[in-house]
Short mmCIF file of C-alpha atoms in Angstrom, two decimals:
data_model
loop_
_atom_site.label_atom_id
_atom_site.label_comp_id
_atom_site.label_asym_id
_atom_site.label_seq_id
_atom_site.Cartn_x
_atom_site.Cartn_y
_atom_site.Cartn_z
CA MET A 1 82.03 115.02 105.94
CA ARG A 2 86.00 114.11 105.46
CA GLN A 3 86.45 110.38 104.11
CA CYS A 4 87.97 108.12 106.61
CA ILE A 5 91.05 106.29 104.39
CA PHE A 6 92.21 103.34 106.55
CA VAL A 7 95.79 102.45 105.40
CA ILE A 8 96.51 98.58 106.28
CA GLY A 9 99.24 95.86 105.20
CA THR A 10 99.22 93.41 107.37
CA ARG A 11 97.11 90.43 108.61
CA ALA A 12 96.96 91.40 112.39
CA GLN A 13 96.03 94.92 111.41
CA LEU A 14 93.04 93.94 109.82
CA VAL A 15 92.20 91.24 112.27
CA LYS A 16 92.39 94.33 115.06
CA ILE A 17 90.47 96.80 112.79
CA ALA A 18 87.81 94.39 111.37
CA PRO A 19 84.85 95.37 114.34
CA VAL A 20 85.83 99.25 113.62
CA LEU A 21 85.35 98.57 109.83
CA ASN A 22 82.10 96.72 110.04
CA LEU A 23 80.78 99.18 112.43
CA ALA A 24 82.01 101.42 110.34
CA VAL A 25 79.71 100.52 107.68
CA THR A 26 76.38 100.22 109.65
CA SER A 27 76.65 103.71 111.14
CA GLY A 28 77.23 105.28 107.97
CA LEU A 29 80.91 106.83 108.19
CA GLU A 30 82.03 107.07 104.43
CA HIS A 31 85.25 104.99 104.47
CA VAL A 32 87.87 103.16 102.16
CA VAL A 33 90.68 100.66 102.98
CA TRP A 34 94.17 101.10 100.97
CA PHE A 35 95.79 98.04 101.32
CA THR A 36 99.50 98.39 101.18
CA GLY A 37 100.36 94.83 100.19
CA GLN A 38 102.58 94.19 102.89
CA HIS A 39 101.33 90.58 103.57
CA ASN A 40 98.91 88.58 101.08
CA GLU A 41 98.54 85.44 102.51
CA SER A 42 95.19 84.90 103.97
CA ILE A 43 94.17 88.30 104.00
CA ASP A 44 90.92 87.09 101.35
CA ASP A 45 90.03 84.62 104.17
CA LEU A 46 90.18 87.31 106.90
CA LYS A 47 87.40 89.45 104.99
CA VAL A 48 85.07 86.68 104.96
CA ASP A 49 86.00 85.62 108.44
CA PHE A 50 85.02 88.41 109.80
CA ASP A 51 82.16 89.05 106.96
CA ILE A 52 84.04 92.82 105.99
CA LYS A 53 82.07 94.32 103.61
CA SER A 54 84.34 97.80 103.62
CA CYS A 55 85.44 98.61 99.94
CA PHE A 56 89.14 97.44 99.66
CA VAL A 57 91.78 99.33 97.13
CA TYR A 58 94.71 97.36 96.05
CA PRO A 59 97.30 99.49 94.18
CA ASP A 60 99.98 96.91 94.20
CA LYS A 61 100.64 93.13 93.14
CA GLN A 62 99.64 91.03 95.76
CA LYS A 63 102.63 89.19 97.07
CA GLU A 64 103.89 87.88 100.42
CA ARG A 65 106.60 90.58 101.70
CA ALA A 66 108.07 88.02 104.00
CA SER A 67 112.00 89.07 103.52
CA ILE A 68 113.65 92.22 104.43
CA LEU A 69 114.95 93.06 100.88
CA GLY A 70 111.56 92.51 99.54
CA LEU A 71 109.89 95.30 102.27
CA LEU A 72 113.04 97.03 101.21
CA ALA A 73 112.16 97.19 97.44
CA TRP A 74 108.30 97.47 98.17
CA LEU A 75 108.41 100.62 100.45
CA PRO A 76 109.51 103.49 98.06
CA GLY A 77 106.72 102.73 95.21
CA THR A 78 104.40 101.86 97.49
CA LEU A 79 104.58 105.28 99.94
CA LEU A 80 104.60 107.63 96.40
CA ARG A 81 101.21 105.47 95.24
CA CYS A 82 99.39 105.78 98.80
CA ARG A 83 100.33 109.64 98.60
CA LYS A 84 98.50 110.25 95.48
CA PHE A 85 95.34 108.40 96.57
CA ILE A 86 95.30 110.13 99.65
CA ALA A 87 95.90 113.91 97.28
CA ASP A 88 93.38 112.59 95.27
CA ALA A 89 90.77 111.61 97.40
CA ALA A 90 89.72 115.49 98.68
CA GLY A 91 86.52 116.36 98.51
CA ASP A 92 84.80 119.06 96.43
CA ASP A 93 85.75 121.35 99.60
CA GLY A 94 88.95 120.79 99.29
CA ASN A 95 88.71 118.95 102.87
CA LYS A 96 91.43 116.18 102.81
CA PRO A 97 90.50 113.12 104.28
CA LEU A 98 91.71 111.20 107.48
CA VAL A 99 93.77 108.89 107.10
CA VAL A 100 93.72 105.78 109.55
CA VAL A 101 96.90 103.77 110.05
CA HIS A 102 97.09 101.41 113.17
CA GLY A 103 99.70 99.94 115.35
CA ASP A 104 103.41 99.90 114.37
CA THR A 105 104.50 97.96 111.09
CA LEU A 106 106.00 99.48 107.91
CA SER A 107 102.44 99.73 106.90
CA THR A 108 101.78 101.92 109.52
CA ILE A 109 104.62 104.58 109.20
CA VAL A 110 104.08 104.31 105.12
CA GLY A 111 100.40 105.46 105.38
CA ALA A 112 101.29 108.35 108.32
CA ALA A 113 104.28 109.69 106.24
CA ALA A 114 101.95 109.36 102.96
CA ALA A 115 98.74 111.48 104.81
CA ARG A 116 101.44 114.37 105.79
CA MET A 117 102.75 114.59 102.50
CA ALA A 118 99.49 114.49 100.69
CA GLY A 119 98.27 117.25 103.58
CA GLY A 120 95.51 114.58 105.35
CA ARG A 121 95.23 114.16 109.04
CA VAL A 122 96.32 111.17 110.60
CA VAL A 123 94.76 108.98 113.05
CA HIS A 124 96.93 106.52 114.82
CA LEU A 125 94.62 103.54 116.54
CA GLU A 126 96.34 101.31 118.96
CA SER A 127 99.10 104.87 120.17
CA GLY A 128 100.97 105.60 122.83
CA LEU A 129 102.10 102.04 123.54
CA SER A 130 106.13 102.26 124.41
CA SER A 131 108.69 99.84 126.20
CA GLY A 132 110.60 102.15 126.93
CA ARG A 133 113.62 101.33 124.97
CA LEU A 134 114.56 102.64 121.34
CA PHE A 135 115.32 99.48 120.04
CA GLU A 136 113.43 96.93 121.67
CA PRO A 137 111.56 95.68 120.18
CA PHE A 138 113.29 96.46 116.85
CA PRO A 139 111.88 97.95 114.58
CA GLU A 140 108.37 98.26 116.19
CA GLU A 141 109.12 100.47 118.85
CA ILE A 142 110.89 103.24 116.50
CA LEU A 143 107.98 102.99 113.91
CA ARG A 144 106.04 103.53 116.85
CA ARG A 145 107.82 106.89 118.01
CA LEU A 146 107.81 108.51 114.94
CA THR A 147 104.04 107.64 114.30
CA PHE A 148 103.57 109.61 117.57
CA ARG A 149 105.17 112.33 115.96
CA MET A 150 103.13 112.39 112.61
CA ALA A 151 99.65 111.92 114.13
CA GLN A 152 96.81 114.93 114.87
CA HIS A 153 94.52 112.02 116.48
CA ALA A 154 95.29 109.32 118.85
CA LEU A 155 93.17 106.51 119.80
CA CYS A 156 94.75 104.79 122.93
CA PRO A 157 94.19 101.02 124.34
CA ASN A 158 94.87 102.27 128.27
CA GLU A 159 95.55 104.94 130.68
CA ASP A 160 99.20 104.70 129.93
CA ALA A 161 99.36 105.06 126.37
CA TYR A 162 96.44 107.87 126.53
CA GLN A 163 98.74 110.09 128.90
CA ARG A 164 101.79 109.60 126.87
CA MET A 165 99.69 110.61 123.91
CA CYS A 166 98.17 113.73 125.59
CA ARG A 167 101.91 114.88 126.42
CA ILE A 168 102.42 115.52 122.83
CA ARG A 169 101.78 118.80 121.52
CA GLY A 170 99.11 118.95 118.64
CA VAL A 171 97.54 115.39 119.73
CA ASP A 172 93.71 115.10 119.98
CA ALA A 173 93.91 111.93 122.14
CA ARG A 174 91.33 109.36 123.26
CA SER A 175 91.12 105.96 125.06
CA THR A 176 89.69 103.34 124.33
CA GLU A 177 90.12 101.47 127.56
CA GLU A 178 91.01 98.27 126.08
CA ASN A 179 92.18 97.20 122.58
CA THR A 180 89.90 96.70 119.58
CA LEU A 181 91.29 93.35 119.28
CA LEU A 182 88.97 92.33 122.38
CA ASP A 183 85.81 92.78 120.05
CA CYS A 184 87.95 90.53 117.89
CA VAL A 185 88.09 87.67 120.34
CA ARG A 186 84.55 87.89 121.24
CA PHE A 187 83.45 87.98 117.49
CA ALA A 188 85.60 85.19 116.73
CA LEU A 189 84.63 82.69 119.88
CA GLU A 190 80.74 83.39 119.12
CA LYS A 191 81.43 81.53 115.81
CA ARG A 192 83.22 79.19 117.54
CA ASP A 193 83.68 78.52 120.63
CA PRO A 194 86.96 76.79 122.37
CA ALA A 195 86.48 73.56 124.43
CA SER A 196 85.41 74.94 127.76
CA ALA A 197 88.52 73.00 129.44
CA ALA A 198 92.02 73.47 128.59
CA ASP A 199 93.44 70.60 126.63
CA ARG A 200 97.18 69.01 126.33
CA HIS A 201 98.54 70.80 123.58
CA PHE A 202 100.55 73.54 123.42
CA VAL A 203 100.62 76.38 120.95
CA ALA A 204 103.78 78.28 119.31
CA SER A 205 103.92 81.05 117.13
CA ILE A 206 107.57 82.78 116.64
CA HIS A 207 107.93 85.79 114.05
CA ARG A 208 109.72 88.96 115.66
CA PHE A 209 112.95 90.07 113.82
CA GLY A 210 114.97 89.73 116.79
CA ASN A 211 114.18 86.06 117.40
CA ILE A 212 114.30 84.64 114.01
CA TYR A 213 117.19 87.04 112.23
CA ARG A 214 119.49 85.49 114.76
CA LYS A 215 120.37 82.10 114.75
CA ASP A 216 121.23 81.49 118.31
CA LYS A 217 118.11 82.60 119.21
CA LEU A 218 116.00 81.07 116.93
CA LYS A 219 117.88 77.72 117.23
CA THR A 220 116.95 78.16 121.37
CA ILE A 221 113.34 78.55 120.66
CA VAL A 222 113.59 75.53 118.49
CA ASP A 223 115.49 73.40 121.05
CA GLU A 224 113.04 74.48 124.01
CA LEU A 225 110.02 73.32 121.61
CA ILE A 226 110.93 70.13 120.80
CA GLU A 227 111.77 69.33 124.30
CA LEU A 228 108.42 70.72 125.60
CA ALA A 229 106.48 68.48 122.86
CA GLN A 230 107.50 65.54 125.60
CA ALA A 231 104.96 67.63 127.65
CA GLY A 232 102.17 67.26 125.21
CA ASP A 233 101.76 68.09 121.35
CA VAL A 234 103.17 71.36 120.09
CA HIS A 235 101.15 73.18 117.41
CA PHE A 236 103.97 75.72 115.91
CA VAL A 237 101.62 77.96 113.93
CA VAL A 238 104.31 79.14 111.67
CA HIS A 239 104.85 82.62 109.68
CA PRO A 240 105.80 82.98 106.19
CA SER A 241 108.79 84.84 107.16
CA THR A 242 109.38 82.31 110.30
CA GLU A 243 109.02 79.54 107.59
CA GLN A 244 111.86 81.04 105.64
CA ARG A 245 114.45 81.69 108.49
CA LEU A 246 113.78 78.20 109.63
CA HIS A 247 114.86 76.96 106.20
CA ALA A 248 117.56 79.19 105.98
CA THR A 249 119.09 78.02 109.24
CA GLY A 250 118.90 74.30 108.32
CA LEU A 251 116.30 74.21 111.56
CA TYR A 252 112.74 73.40 109.83
CA GLU A 253 114.13 69.82 109.11
CA ARG A 254 114.83 69.52 112.93
CA LEU A 255 111.38 70.49 113.47
CA ALA A 256 109.38 68.36 111.39
CA ASP A 257 110.56 65.46 112.44
CA ALA A 258 110.40 66.23 116.45
CA THR A 259 108.17 63.75 117.87
CA GLY A 260 105.05 65.66 119.04
CA VAL A 261 105.66 69.08 116.94
CA ARG A 262 103.25 70.01 114.22
CA LEU A 263 104.43 72.23 111.94
CA THR A 264 100.78 74.28 111.17
CA PRO A 265 100.60 77.00 108.34
CA ARG A 266 98.59 80.29 109.12
CA MET A 267 95.12 79.37 109.48
CA PRO A 268 91.87 81.13 109.45
CA TYR A 269 91.26 83.46 112.67
CA THR A 270 88.81 81.75 114.29
CA ASP A 271 90.35 78.66 114.00
CA PHE A 272 93.34 80.08 115.50
CA LEU A 273 91.58 81.33 118.48
CA ALA A 274 90.10 77.85 119.27
CA LEU A 275 93.31 76.68 119.22
CA LEU A 276 94.48 79.43 122.00
CA GLY A 277 91.36 78.95 123.70
CA SER A 278 91.94 75.25 124.05
CA ALA A 279 95.61 75.00 125.12
CA ARG A 280 97.64 74.59 127.85
CA ALA A 281 100.00 76.70 127.47
CA VAL A 282 100.80 79.40 124.49
CA ILE A 283 104.93 80.21 123.39
CA SER A 284 105.05 83.09 121.47
CA ASP A 285 106.75 86.96 120.95
CA GLY A 286 103.72 88.51 119.55
CA GLY A 287 101.91 91.56 121.10
CA SER A 288 98.81 90.74 119.41
CA ASN A 289 98.82 87.03 120.77
CA GLN A 290 99.78 88.74 124.19
CA GLU A 291 96.69 90.83 124.26
CA GLU A 292 94.18 87.79 123.05
CA LEU A 293 95.54 85.27 125.98
CA SER A 294 95.02 88.21 128.43
CA TYR A 295 91.60 87.86 127.44
CA LEU A 296 91.16 84.75 127.33
CA GLY A 297 93.28 83.86 130.48
CA VAL A 298 95.57 81.19 129.08
CA PRO A 299 98.80 80.63 130.57
CA THR A 300 101.64 82.25 128.18
CA VAL A 301 105.21 82.50 127.97
CA LEU A 302 106.78 85.63 125.73
CA PHE A 303 110.15 85.07 123.98
CA ARG A 304 110.58 88.93 124.67
CA GLU A 305 112.87 90.93 127.28
CA ARG A 306 109.94 93.61 127.91
CA SER A 307 106.59 94.39 126.58
CA GLU A 308 105.61 97.78 125.20
CA ARG A 309 101.78 96.56 126.38
CA PRO A 310 100.83 95.60 130.00
CA ASP A 311 98.01 93.13 129.26
CA GLY A 312 98.21 89.86 131.37
CA ILE A 313 102.11 90.30 132.49
CA GLY A 314 102.48 89.19 135.83
CA GLU A 315 99.06 87.40 135.94
CA ASN A 316 98.55 84.81 132.91
CA ILE A 317 101.54 85.78 131.10
CA VAL A 318 105.60 85.70 131.95
CA PHE A 319 108.18 86.42 130.02
CA ARG A 320 110.45 83.78 129.16
CA HIS A 321 113.93 84.95 131.59
CA GLN A 322 111.60 84.80 134.40
CA ILE A 323 111.22 81.25 134.30
CA GLU A 324 114.64 79.62 135.44
CA THR A 325 114.07 76.10 134.62
CA SER A 326 113.62 75.05 130.80
CA LEU A 327 109.81 74.95 129.96
CA PHE A 328 109.54 71.37 130.07
CA ASP A 329 110.41 71.06 133.62
CA PHE A 330 108.14 74.20 134.00
CA ALA A 331 105.09 72.07 132.53
CA ARG A 332 106.14 69.05 134.76
CA ILE A 333 105.76 70.75 137.81
CA GLY A 334 102.51 72.27 137.32
CA GLY A 335 103.56 75.79 136.62
CA PHE A 336 101.58 76.69 133.49
CA GLU A 337 98.27 75.80 135.52
CA SER A 338 99.73 77.90 137.95
CA LEU A 339 98.90 81.18 135.70
CA ARG A 340 95.74 80.37 134.07
CA ARG A 341 93.07 83.04 135.14
CA ARG A 342 89.78 84.07 134.32
CA SER A 343 88.61 84.89 130.80
CA ARG A 344 87.84 88.75 130.50
CA LEU A 345 85.41 88.74 127.37
CA ASP A 346 82.52 89.53 129.56
CA ASP A 347 84.19 93.48 130.33
CA PRO A 348 81.62 95.68 129.64
CA VAL A 349 83.94 97.88 127.88
CA GLN A 350 83.37 98.58 123.30
CA PRO A 351 86.47 100.03 122.03
CA SER A 352 85.52 99.89 118.30
CA LYS A 353 82.21 101.76 119.41
CA ILE A 354 84.20 104.31 121.12
CA THR A 355 87.03 104.15 117.97
CA VAL A 356 84.28 104.32 115.75
CA ASP A 357 82.26 107.36 117.06
CA ALA A 358 85.56 109.33 117.65
CA LEU A 359 85.99 108.80 113.67
CA ARG A 360 82.58 110.00 113.14
CA GLU A 361 83.38 113.30 115.25
CA TRP A 362 86.56 113.98 113.76
CA ALA A 363 85.45 112.84 110.13
CA ALA A 364 82.53 115.74 110.83
CA GLY A 365 84.87 118.57 112.72
#
């Protein structure tokens, strides 16, 4: 069988493939995780949180890359080291490994490009998602489209994504029916159930390039959160890149001094899911958050113009531009409560099992 090499580098990627890795271990699928080092903070905590037993290879110094310059300096060397690792992993029969990449990050494109350079076969997880606009969101949409063209195998989280990948010549596409993140949320809440009824707090998580690197947008979001805190405590879970930009723009102190705003560093995933699950509403710009909250049914406002994912849109999730009032006024008139939906965690689909079954088939073939 071909060996599987999972090339990942971010916290969100590790969260989403955690149930896949655990099933790979129990099913006997030969694999290793080549960690690019794009993120570092809390990675070891996540491995403990999900009880991940897979072998990890760390080829680079473990340092958080929170700035654009840091990422650009990291990229070339990481690509070459990844290519060498894949080339060296060929079996005695000459079979090059399956290289499994995930999503739409710089680590995704590093893994896919390195695999093609080394003659490996590229498997793209969470494949086929598209906003329909090349630069929205930037740079994620561009990274996705480049990866589509480098993949030989695609595992797609919904029917639209599956049909999109079926139209690309040479790609063996399969549908997982839902994202593997559904299994992550199930796992996390088995360990630590959220409150049975919604609390009065809000949760904010903002980290998209288009929001934090435009001072006018970042200031607007900060102003909205400070005002919203009059309706209930706002737990702002701060990513390293967001914290850096808040300091650079002088907005960090405004948030730190604001009544009702709690600046919180990233936390263990199970704790984060419990915080989301008991929230009155969530303010976010993240695609993973969108999916998690669609499964939980928690009211959510996305600070994005559009999304590549259909999950929860028009149900418990709305875009900020669809709300004509301030978020504070929306809370005051009961707007968030009108968005709450039932949890979808009891749906019978098992996307991680579908994923591992496909990887075993491709590794054998």
